Amino acid sequence: MTSLEICEYQANTCAAAFLMPRPLLIERVKRYKGDRLHLKAYADYPLLKDLAEEFSVSPTAMKYRLINLGLADQ
């Protein structure tokens, strides 16, 4: 991994934490779903889109943040 790739990874991680704070995401998922999102079945995809809209991020960014926090399956 090049130093530029490392810097980009760190910037993306920081931005995700800033835009989608862990405590807020945990609270939202518990409120709407209970435990975690199950994205493979697509049943929770509307909730993913709603969360992305609420936090003003793309559904893809929200998906990866939820997966990294252990709040969604892959």
PDB file of N, CA, C and O in Angstrom:
ATOM      1  N   MET A   1       0.852  -1.168   0.000  1.00  0.00           N
ATOM      2  CA  MET A   1       0.000   0.000   0.000  1.00  0.00           C
ATOM      3  C   MET A   1       0.902   1.237   0.000  1.00  0.00           C
ATOM      4  O   MET A   1       1.815   1.348   0.816  1.00  0.00           O
ATOM      5  N   THR A   2       0.597   2.165  -0.886  1.00  0.00           N
ATOM      6  CA  THR A   2       1.405   3.376  -0.975  1.00  0.00           C
ATOM      7  C   THR A   2       0.996   4.358   0.120  1.00  0.00           C
ATOM      8  O   THR A   2      -0.074   4.229   0.732  1.00  0.00           O
ATOM      9  N   SER A   3       1.832   5.336   0.352  1.00  0.00           N
ATOM     10  CA  SER A   3       1.513   6.339   1.374  1.00  0.00           C
ATOM     11  C   SER A   3       0.267   7.136   0.980  1.00  0.00           C
ATOM     12  O   SER A   3      -0.519   7.529   1.847  1.00  0.00           O
ATOM     13  N   LEU A   4       0.061   7.352  -0.299  1.00  0.00           N
ATOM     14  CA  LEU A   4      -1.140   8.052  -0.753  1.00  0.00           C
ATOM     15  C   LEU A   4      -2.394   7.225  -0.454  1.00  0.00           C
ATOM     16  O   LEU A   4      -3.406   7.760  -0.001  1.00  0.00           O
ATOM     17  N   GLU A   5      -2.325   5.921  -0.667  1.00  0.00           N
ATOM     18  CA  GLU A   5      -3.461   5.044  -0.369  1.00  0.00           C
ATOM     19  C   GLU A   5      -3.748   5.007   1.125  1.00  0.00           C
ATOM     20  O   GLU A   5      -4.909   4.977   1.542  1.00  0.00           O
ATOM     21  N   ILE A   6      -2.693   5.023   1.927  1.00  0.00           N
ATOM     22  CA  ILE A   6      -2.862   5.037   3.381  1.00  0.00           C
ATOM     23  C   ILE A   6      -3.540   6.329   3.813  1.00  0.00           C
ATOM     24  O   ILE A   6      -4.479   6.317   4.617  1.00  0.00           O
ATOM     25  N   CYS A   7      -3.100   7.462   3.256  1.00  0.00           N
ATOM     26  CA  CYS A   7      -3.706   8.756   3.584  1.00  0.00           C
ATOM     27  C   CYS A   7      -5.174   8.799   3.164  1.00  0.00           C
ATOM     28  O   CYS A   7      -6.021   9.310   3.899  1.00  0.00           O
ATOM     29  N   GLU A   8      -5.472   8.258   2.005  1.00  0.00           N
ATOM     30  CA  GLU A   8      -6.855   8.239   1.530  1.00  0.00           C
ATOM     31  C   GLU A   8      -7.725   7.362   2.427  1.00  0.00           C
ATOM     32  O   GLU A   8      -8.850   7.733   2.772  1.00  0.00           O
ATOM     33  N   TYR A   9      -7.216   6.213   2.831  1.00  0.00           N
ATOM     34  CA  TYR A   9      -7.938   5.332   3.741  1.00  0.00           C
ATOM     35  C   TYR A   9      -8.223   6.044   5.069  1.00  0.00           C
ATOM     36  O   TYR A   9      -9.338   5.996   5.588  1.00  0.00           O
ATOM     37  N   GLN A  10      -7.206   6.713   5.604  1.00  0.00           N
ATOM     38  CA  GLN A  10      -7.373   7.419   6.872  1.00  0.00           C
ATOM     39  C   GLN A  10      -8.383   8.559   6.739  1.00  0.00           C
ATOM     40  O   GLN A  10      -9.201   8.783   7.634  1.00  0.00           O
ATOM     41  N   ALA A  11      -8.341   9.270   5.625  1.00  0.00           N
ATOM     42  CA  ALA A  11      -9.288  10.363   5.397  1.00  0.00           C
ATOM     43  C   ALA A  11     -10.715   9.821   5.294  1.00  0.00           C
ATOM     44  O   ALA A  11     -11.649  10.406   5.858  1.00  0.00           O
ATOM     45  N   ASN A  12     -10.888   8.722   4.581  1.00  0.00           N
ATOM     46  CA  ASN A  12     -12.220   8.126   4.445  1.00  0.00           C
ATOM     47  C   ASN A  12     -12.751   7.635   5.790  1.00  0.00           C
ATOM     48  O   ASN A  12     -13.934   7.803   6.102  1.00  0.00           O
ATOM     49  N   THR A  13     -11.892   7.022   6.576  1.00  0.00           N
ATOM     50  CA  THR A  13     -12.287   6.529   7.894  1.00  0.00           C
ATOM     51  C   THR A  13     -12.695   7.679   8.808  1.00  0.00           C
ATOM     52  O   THR A  13     -13.711   7.603   9.503  1.00  0.00           O
ATOM     53  N   CYS A  14     -11.916   8.745   8.791  1.00  0.00           N
ATOM     54  CA  CYS A  14     -12.222   9.922   9.605  1.00  0.00           C
ATOM     55  C   CYS A  14     -13.537  10.565   9.168  1.00  0.00           C
ATOM     56  O   CYS A  14     -14.370  10.912   9.998  1.00  0.00           O
ATOM     57  N   ALA A  15     -13.725  10.698   7.867  1.00  0.00           N
ATOM     58  CA  ALA A  15     -14.957  11.300   7.354  1.00  0.00           C
ATOM     59  C   ALA A  15     -16.171  10.459   7.732  1.00  0.00           C
ATOM     60  O   ALA A  15     -17.210  10.995   8.124  1.00  0.00           O
ATOM     61  N   ALA A  16     -16.049   9.145   7.625  1.00  0.00           N
ATOM     62  CA  ALA A  16     -17.161   8.262   7.982  1.00  0.00           C
ATOM     63  C   ALA A  16     -17.518   8.408   9.461  1.00  0.00           C
ATOM     64  O   ALA A  16     -18.701   8.488   9.821  1.00  0.00           O
ATOM     65  N   ALA A  17     -16.510   8.458  10.313  1.00  0.00           N
ATOM     66  CA  ALA A  17     -16.757   8.602  11.750  1.00  0.00           C
ATOM     67  C   ALA A  17     -17.368   9.958  12.073  1.00  0.00           C
ATOM     68  O   ALA A  17     -18.224  10.077  12.957  1.00  0.00           O
ATOM     69  N   PHE A  18     -16.967  10.982  11.360  1.00  0.00           N
ATOM     70  CA  PHE A  18     -17.481  12.328  11.591  1.00  0.00           C
ATOM     71  C   PHE A  18     -18.926  12.454  11.101  1.00  0.00           C
ATOM     72  O   PHE A  18     -19.783  13.017  11.787  1.00  0.00           O
ATOM     73  N   LEU A  19     -19.205  11.935   9.901  1.00  0.00           N
ATOM     74  CA  LEU A  19     -20.531  12.077   9.299  1.00  0.00           C
ATOM     75  C   LEU A  19     -21.549  11.084   9.839  1.00  0.00           C
ATOM     76  O   LEU A  19     -22.749  11.362   9.849  1.00  0.00           O
ATOM     77  N   MET A  20     -21.063   9.915  10.276  1.00  0.00           N
ATOM     78  CA  MET A  20     -21.954   8.849  10.746  1.00  0.00           C
ATOM     79  C   MET A  20     -21.452   8.325  12.083  1.00  0.00           C
ATOM     80  O   MET A  20     -20.907   7.225  12.168  1.00  0.00           O
ATOM     81  N   PRO A  21     -21.634   9.104  13.157  1.00  0.00           N
ATOM     82  CA  PRO A  21     -21.095   8.700  14.463  1.00  0.00           C
ATOM     83  C   PRO A  21     -21.675   7.372  14.962  1.00  0.00           C
ATOM     84  O   PRO A  21     -22.876   7.111  14.834  1.00  0.00           O
ATOM     85  N   ARG A  22     -20.803   6.566  15.508  1.00  0.00           N
ATOM     86  CA  ARG A  22     -21.185   5.240  16.005  1.00  0.00           C
ATOM     87  C   ARG A  22     -22.385   5.276  16.956  1.00  0.00           C
ATOM     88  O   ARG A  22     -23.334   4.524  16.763  1.00  0.00           O
ATOM     89  N   PRO A  23     -22.381   6.138  17.994  1.00  0.00           N
ATOM     90  CA  PRO A  23     -23.515   6.117  18.930  1.00  0.00           C
ATOM     91  C   PRO A  23     -24.859   6.404  18.251  1.00  0.00           C
ATOM     92  O   PRO A  23     -25.862   5.777  18.584  1.00  0.00           O
ATOM     93  N   LEU A  24     -24.871   7.329  17.319  1.00  0.00           N
ATOM     94  CA  LEU A  24     -26.117   7.655  16.630  1.00  0.00           C
ATOM     95  C   LEU A  24     -26.591   6.502  15.749  1.00  0.00           C
ATOM     96  O   LEU A  24     -27.779   6.195  15.695  1.00  0.00           O
ATOM     97  N   LEU A  25     -25.658   5.867  15.051  1.00  0.00           N
ATOM     98  CA  LEU A  25     -26.041   4.744  14.199  1.00  0.00           C
ATOM     99  C   LEU A  25     -26.560   3.576  15.027  1.00  0.00           C
ATOM    100  O   LEU A  25     -27.553   2.937  14.659  1.00  0.00           O
ATOM    101  N   ILE A  26     -25.915   3.286  16.136  1.00  0.00           N
ATOM    102  CA  ILE A  26     -26.382   2.205  17.011  1.00  0.00           C
ATOM    103  C   ILE A  26     -27.800   2.501  17.487  1.00  0.00           C
ATOM    104  O   ILE A  26     -28.681   1.637  17.435  1.00  0.00           O
ATOM    105  N   GLU A  27     -28.047   3.726  17.895  1.00  0.00           N
ATOM    106  CA  GLU A  27     -29.371   4.115  18.382  1.00  0.00           C
ATOM    107  C   GLU A  27     -30.414   3.997  17.273  1.00  0.00           C
ATOM    108  O   GLU A  27     -31.509   3.477  17.492  1.00  0.00           O
ATOM    109  N   ARG A  28     -30.080   4.450  16.060  1.00  0.00           N
ATOM    110  CA  ARG A  28     -31.039   4.392  14.946  1.00  0.00           C
ATOM    111  C   ARG A  28     -31.345   2.944  14.545  1.00  0.00           C
ATOM    112  O   ARG A  28     -32.502   2.602  14.334  1.00  0.00           O
ATOM    113  N   VAL A  29     -30.331   2.117  14.457  1.00  0.00           N
ATOM    114  CA  VAL A  29     -30.563   0.726  14.064  1.00  0.00           C
ATOM    115  C   VAL A  29     -31.411   0.018  15.124  1.00  0.00           C
ATOM    116  O   VAL A  29     -32.343  -0.707  14.794  1.00  0.00           O
ATOM    117  N   LYS A  30     -31.107   0.250  16.397  1.00  0.00           N
ATOM    118  CA  LYS A  30     -31.896  -0.376  17.459  1.00  0.00           C
ATOM    119  C   LYS A  30     -33.342   0.099  17.428  1.00  0.00           C
ATOM    120  O   LYS A  30     -34.261  -0.679  17.645  1.00  0.00           O
ATOM    121  N   ARG A  31     -33.539   1.377  17.145  1.00  0.00           N
ATOM    122  CA  ARG A  31     -34.893   1.933  17.117  1.00  0.00           C
ATOM    123  C   ARG A  31     -35.721   1.338  15.973  1.00  0.00           C
ATOM    124  O   ARG A  31     -36.871   0.999  16.142  1.00  0.00           O
ATOM    125  N   TYR A  32     -35.099   1.235  14.802  1.00  0.00           N
ATOM    126  CA  TYR A  32     -35.852   0.808  13.625  1.00  0.00           C
ATOM    127  C   TYR A  32     -35.824  -0.700  13.376  1.00  0.00           C
ATOM    128  O   TYR A  32     -36.750  -1.247  12.821  1.00  0.00           O
ATOM    129  N   LYS A  33     -34.751  -1.355  13.772  1.00  0.00           N
ATOM    130  CA  LYS A  33     -34.583  -2.762  13.403  1.00  0.00           C
ATOM    131  C   LYS A  33     -34.439  -3.683  14.604  1.00  0.00           C
ATOM    132  O   LYS A  33     -34.841  -4.820  14.556  1.00  0.00           O
ATOM    133  N   GLY A  34     -33.820  -3.224  15.650  1.00  0.00           N
ATOM    134  CA  GLY A  34     -33.635  -4.066  16.824  1.00  0.00           C
ATOM    135  C   GLY A  34     -32.207  -4.495  17.048  1.00  0.00           C
ATOM    136  O   GLY A  34     -31.629  -4.214  18.070  1.00  0.00           O
ATOM    137  N   ASP A  35     -31.608  -5.169  16.053  1.00  0.00           N
ATOM    138  CA  ASP A  35     -30.251  -5.645  16.278  1.00  0.00           C
ATOM    139  C   ASP A  35     -29.305  -5.211  15.167  1.00  0.00           C
ATOM    140  O   ASP A  35     -28.404  -4.436  15.376  1.00  0.00           O
ATOM    141  N   ARG A  36     -29.538  -5.702  13.973  1.00  0.00           N
ATOM    142  CA  ARG A  36     -28.669  -5.349  12.856  1.00  0.00           C
ATOM    143  C   ARG A  36     -29.423  -5.508  11.547  1.00  0.00           C
ATOM    144  O   ARG A  36     -30.443  -6.176  11.491  1.00  0.00           O
ATOM    145  N   LEU A  37     -28.896  -4.886  10.524  1.00  0.00           N
ATOM    146  CA  LEU A  37     -29.515  -4.963   9.207  1.00  0.00           C
ATOM    147  C   LEU A  37     -29.026  -6.199   8.478  1.00  0.00           C
ATOM    148  O   LEU A  37     -27.874  -6.592   8.623  1.00  0.00           O
ATOM    149  N   HIS A  38     -29.900  -6.790   7.709  1.00  0.00           N
ATOM    150  CA  HIS A  38     -29.572  -7.966   6.908  1.00  0.00           C
ATOM    151  C   HIS A  38     -29.694  -7.567   5.441  1.00  0.00           C
ATOM    152  O   HIS A  38     -30.762  -7.665   4.844  1.00  0.00           O
ATOM    153  N   LEU A  39     -28.594  -7.105   4.874  1.00  0.00           N
ATOM    154  CA  LEU A  39     -28.615  -6.510   3.547  1.00  0.00           C
ATOM    155  C   LEU A  39     -28.676  -7.526   2.418  1.00  0.00           C
ATOM    156  O   LEU A  39     -29.109  -7.201   1.321  1.00  0.00           O
ATOM    157  N   LYS A  40     -28.270  -8.748   2.669  1.00  0.00           N
ATOM    158  CA  LYS A  40     -28.291  -9.755   1.602  1.00  0.00           C
ATOM    159  C   LYS A  40     -29.709 -10.073   1.150  1.00  0.00           C
ATOM    160  O   LYS A  40     -29.945 -10.379  -0.009  1.00  0.00           O
ATOM    161  N   ALA A  41     -30.659 -10.015   2.049  1.00  0.00           N
ATOM    162  CA  ALA A  41     -32.045 -10.338   1.708  1.00  0.00           C
ATOM    163  C   ALA A  41     -32.766  -9.147   1.076  1.00  0.00           C
ATOM    164  O   ALA A  41     -33.880  -9.281   0.613  1.00  0.00           O
ATOM    165  N   TYR A  42     -32.136  -8.008   1.053  1.00  0.00           N
ATOM    166  CA  TYR A  42     -32.689  -6.767   0.510  1.00  0.00           C
ATOM    167  C   TYR A  42     -33.924  -6.270   1.260  1.00  0.00           C
ATOM    168  O   TYR A  42     -34.491  -5.254   0.896  1.00  0.00           O
ATOM    169  N   ALA A  43     -34.354  -6.980   2.262  1.00  0.00           N
ATOM    170  CA  ALA A  43     -35.519  -6.533   3.023  1.00  0.00           C
ATOM    171  C   ALA A  43     -35.228  -5.250   3.790  1.00  0.00           C
ATOM    172  O   ALA A  43     -36.121  -4.442   4.011  1.00  0.00           O
ATOM    173  N   ASP A  44     -33.982  -5.078   4.200  1.00  0.00           N
ATOM    174  CA  ASP A  44     -33.609  -3.893   4.972  1.00  0.00           C
ATOM    175  C   ASP A  44     -33.050  -2.777   4.104  1.00  0.00           C
ATOM    176  O   ASP A  44     -32.612  -1.747   4.614  1.00  0.00           O
ATOM    177  N   TYR A  45     -33.057  -2.950   2.793  1.00  0.00           N
ATOM    178  CA  TYR A  45     -32.490  -1.916   1.915  1.00  0.00           C
ATOM    179  C   TYR A  45     -33.216  -0.578   2.040  1.00  0.00           C
ATOM    180  O   TYR A  45     -32.560   0.461   2.059  1.00  0.00           O
ATOM    181  N   PRO A  46     -34.564  -0.555   2.161  1.00  0.00           N
ATOM    182  CA  PRO A  46     -35.222   0.755   2.355  1.00  0.00           C
ATOM    183  C   PRO A  46     -34.736   1.476   3.611  1.00  0.00           C
ATOM    184  O   PRO A  46     -34.582   2.697   3.608  1.00  0.00           O
ATOM    185  N   LEU A  47     -34.493   0.732   4.677  1.00  0.00           N
ATOM    186  CA  LEU A  47     -33.964   1.343   5.897  1.00  0.00           C
ATOM    187  C   LEU A  47     -32.561   1.888   5.657  1.00  0.00           C
ATOM    188  O   LEU A  47     -32.219   2.976   6.128  1.00  0.00           O
ATOM    189  N   LEU A  48     -31.750   1.151   4.921  1.00  0.00           N
ATOM    190  CA  LEU A  48     -30.412   1.632   4.570  1.00  0.00           C
ATOM    191  C   LEU A  48     -30.512   2.961   3.824  1.00  0.00           C
ATOM    192  O   LEU A  48     -29.795   3.913   4.134  1.00  0.00           O
ATOM    193  N   LYS A  49     -31.410   3.048   2.861  1.00  0.00           N
ATOM    194  CA  LYS A  49     -31.593   4.284   2.108  1.00  0.00           C
ATOM    195  C   LYS A  49     -32.078   5.417   3.007  1.00  0.00           C
ATOM    196  O   LYS A  49     -31.620   6.552   2.877  1.00  0.00           O
ATOM    197  N   ASP A  50     -32.982   5.113   3.927  1.00  0.00           N
ATOM    198  CA  ASP A  50     -33.480   6.131   4.857  1.00  0.00           C
ATOM    199  C   ASP A  50     -32.360   6.646   5.761  1.00  0.00           C
ATOM    200  O   ASP A  50     -32.256   7.859   6.006  1.00  0.00           O
ATOM    201  N   LEU A  51     -31.550   5.739   6.267  1.00  0.00           N
ATOM    202  CA  LEU A  51     -30.423   6.152   7.112  1.00  0.00           C
ATOM    203  C   LEU A  51     -29.437   7.010   6.327  1.00  0.00           C
ATOM    204  O   LEU A  51     -28.947   8.026   6.825  1.00  0.00           O
ATOM    205  N   ALA A  52     -29.145   6.606   5.099  1.00  0.00           N
ATOM    206  CA  ALA A  52     -28.228   7.379   4.262  1.00  0.00           C
ATOM    207  C   ALA A  52     -28.766   8.783   4.036  1.00  0.00           C
ATOM    208  O   ALA A  52     -28.017   9.766   4.123  1.00  0.00           O
ATOM    209  N   GLU A  53     -30.052   8.871   3.789  1.00  0.00           N
ATOM    210  CA  GLU A  53     -30.671  10.177   3.577  1.00  0.00           C
ATOM    211  C   GLU A  53     -30.618  11.014   4.846  1.00  0.00           C
ATOM    212  O   GLU A  53     -30.318  12.206   4.807  1.00  0.00           O
ATOM    213  N   GLU A  54     -30.915  10.387   5.977  1.00  0.00           N
ATOM    214  CA  GLU A  54     -30.898  11.094   7.261  1.00  0.00           C
ATOM    215  C   GLU A  54     -29.517  11.680   7.574  1.00  0.00           C
ATOM    216  O   GLU A  54     -29.411  12.780   8.093  1.00  0.00           O
ATOM    217  N   PHE A  55     -28.467  10.932   7.243  1.00  0.00           N
ATOM    218  CA  PHE A  55     -27.106  11.376   7.541  1.00  0.00           C
ATOM    219  C   PHE A  55     -26.446  12.095   6.362  1.00  0.00           C
ATOM    220  O   PHE A  55     -25.271  12.443   6.424  1.00  0.00           O
ATOM    221  N   SER A  56     -27.196  12.278   5.273  1.00  0.00           N
ATOM    222  CA  SER A  56     -26.711  12.988   4.080  1.00  0.00           C
ATOM    223  C   SER A  56     -25.454  12.352   3.481  1.00  0.00           C
ATOM    224  O   SER A  56     -24.480  13.039   3.173  1.00  0.00           O
ATOM    225  N   VAL A  57     -25.497  11.043   3.347  1.00  0.00           N
ATOM    226  CA  VAL A  57     -24.398  10.302   2.720  1.00  0.00           C
ATOM    227  C   VAL A  57     -25.004   9.354   1.688  1.00  0.00           C
ATOM    228  O   VAL A  57     -26.220   9.146   1.647  1.00  0.00           O
ATOM    229  N   SER A  58     -24.170   8.754   0.881  1.00  0.00           N
ATOM    230  CA  SER A  58     -24.657   7.801  -0.111  1.00  0.00           C
ATOM    231  C   SER A  58     -25.038   6.486   0.572  1.00  0.00           C
ATOM    232  O   SER A  58     -24.504   6.155   1.636  1.00  0.00           O
ATOM    233  N   PRO A  59     -25.956   5.730  -0.038  1.00  0.00           N
ATOM    234  CA  PRO A  59     -26.274   4.414   0.522  1.00  0.00           C
ATOM    235  C   PRO A  59     -25.044   3.504   0.609  1.00  0.00           C
ATOM    236  O   PRO A  59     -24.911   2.731   1.551  1.00  0.00           O
ATOM    237  N   THR A  60     -24.130   3.628  -0.345  1.00  0.00           N
ATOM    238  CA  THR A  60     -22.910   2.812  -0.319  1.00  0.00           C
ATOM    239  C   THR A  60     -22.045   3.167   0.886  1.00  0.00           C
ATOM    240  O   THR A  60     -21.544   2.280   1.583  1.00  0.00           O
ATOM    241  N   ALA A  61     -21.882   4.458   1.157  1.00  0.00           N
ATOM    242  CA  ALA A  61     -21.095   4.882   2.324  1.00  0.00           C
ATOM    243  C   ALA A  61     -21.743   4.388   3.613  1.00  0.00           C
ATOM    244  O   ALA A  61     -21.060   3.900   4.518  1.00  0.00           O
ATOM    245  N   MET A  62     -23.070   4.492   3.689  1.00  0.00           N
ATOM    246  CA  MET A  62     -23.785   4.026   4.880  1.00  0.00           C
ATOM    247  C   MET A  62     -23.630   2.519   5.035  1.00  0.00           C
ATOM    248  O   MET A  62     -23.402   2.017   6.133  1.00  0.00           O
ATOM    249  N   LYS A  63     -23.747   1.792   3.939  1.00  0.00           N
ATOM    250  CA  LYS A  63     -23.606   0.334   3.984  1.00  0.00           C
ATOM    251  C   LYS A  63     -22.260  -0.058   4.578  1.00  0.00           C
ATOM    252  O   LYS A  63     -22.191  -0.875   5.505  1.00  0.00           O
ATOM    253  N   TYR A  64     -21.179   0.525   4.082  1.00  0.00           N
ATOM    254  CA  TYR A  64     -19.848   0.157   4.572  1.00  0.00           C
ATOM    255  C   TYR A  64     -19.631   0.590   6.018  1.00  0.00           C
ATOM    256  O   TYR A  64     -18.986  -0.121   6.786  1.00  0.00           O
ATOM    257  N   ARG A  65     -20.189   1.723   6.409  1.00  0.00           N
ATOM    258  CA  ARG A  65     -20.059   2.165   7.801  1.00  0.00           C
ATOM    259  C   ARG A  65     -20.786   1.185   8.733  1.00  0.00           C
ATOM    260  O   ARG A  65     -20.257   0.796   9.777  1.00  0.00           O
ATOM    261  N   LEU A  66     -22.003   0.783   8.346  1.00  0.00           N
ATOM    262  CA  LEU A  66     -22.758  -0.161   9.173  1.00  0.00           C
ATOM    263  C   LEU A  66     -22.049  -1.510   9.261  1.00  0.00           C
ATOM    264  O   LEU A  66     -22.005  -2.125  10.329  1.00  0.00           O
ATOM    265  N   ILE A  67     -21.487  -1.960   8.153  1.00  0.00           N
ATOM    266  CA  ILE A  67     -20.746  -3.231   8.156  1.00  0.00           C
ATOM    267  C   ILE A  67     -19.522  -3.123   9.050  1.00  0.00           C
ATOM    268  O   ILE A  67     -19.254  -4.004   9.872  1.00  0.00           O
ATOM    269  N   ASN A  68     -18.775  -2.030   8.926  1.00  0.00           N
ATOM    270  CA  ASN A  68     -17.553  -1.847   9.736  1.00  0.00           C
ATOM    271  C   ASN A  68     -17.870  -1.761  11.223  1.00  0.00           C
ATOM    272  O   ASN A  68     -17.044  -2.146  12.051  1.00  0.00           O
ATOM    273  N   LEU A  69     -19.053  -1.252  11.562  1.00  0.00           N
ATOM    274  CA  LEU A  69     -19.448  -1.166  12.970  1.00  0.00           C
ATOM    275  C   LEU A  69     -20.112  -2.450  13.474  1.00  0.00           C
ATOM    276  O   LEU A  69     -20.476  -2.542  14.633  1.00  0.00           O
ATOM    277  N   GLY A  70     -20.300  -3.412  12.591  1.00  0.00           N
ATOM    278  CA  GLY A  70     -20.940  -4.667  12.972  1.00  0.00           C
ATOM    279  C   GLY A  70     -22.449  -4.533  13.111  1.00  0.00           C
ATOM    280  O   GLY A  70     -23.088  -5.353  13.764  1.00  0.00           O
ATOM    281  N   LEU A  71     -23.035  -3.519  12.468  1.00  0.00           N
ATOM    282  CA  LEU A  71     -24.464  -3.299  12.541  1.00  0.00           C
ATOM    283  C   LEU A  71     -25.210  -3.837  11.323  1.00  0.00           C
ATOM    284  O   LEU A  71     -26.418  -3.707  11.233  1.00  0.00           O
ATOM    285  N   ALA A  72     -24.478  -4.409  10.395  1.00  0.00           N
ATOM    286  CA  ALA A  72     -25.087  -4.999   9.192  1.00  0.00           C
ATOM    287  C   ALA A  72     -24.211  -6.138   8.718  1.00  0.00           C
ATOM    288  O   ALA A  72     -23.002  -6.138   8.931  1.00  0.00           O
ATOM    289  N   ASP A  73     -24.849  -7.091   8.065  1.00  0.00           N
ATOM    290  CA  ASP A  73     -24.077  -8.174   7.468  1.00  0.00           C
ATOM    291  C   ASP A  73     -23.679  -7.776   6.055  1.00  0.00           C
ATOM    292  O   ASP A  73     -24.169  -6.803   5.507  1.00  0.00           O
ATOM    293  N   GLN A  74     -22.770  -8.539   5.478  1.00  0.00           N
ATOM    294  CA  GLN A  74     -22.322  -8.230   4.128  1.00  0.00           C
ATOM    295  C   GLN A  74     -23.177  -8.927   3.192  1.00  0.00           C
ATOM    296  O   GLN A  74     -23.468  -9.340   2.357  1.00  0.00           O
TER     297      GLN A  74
END
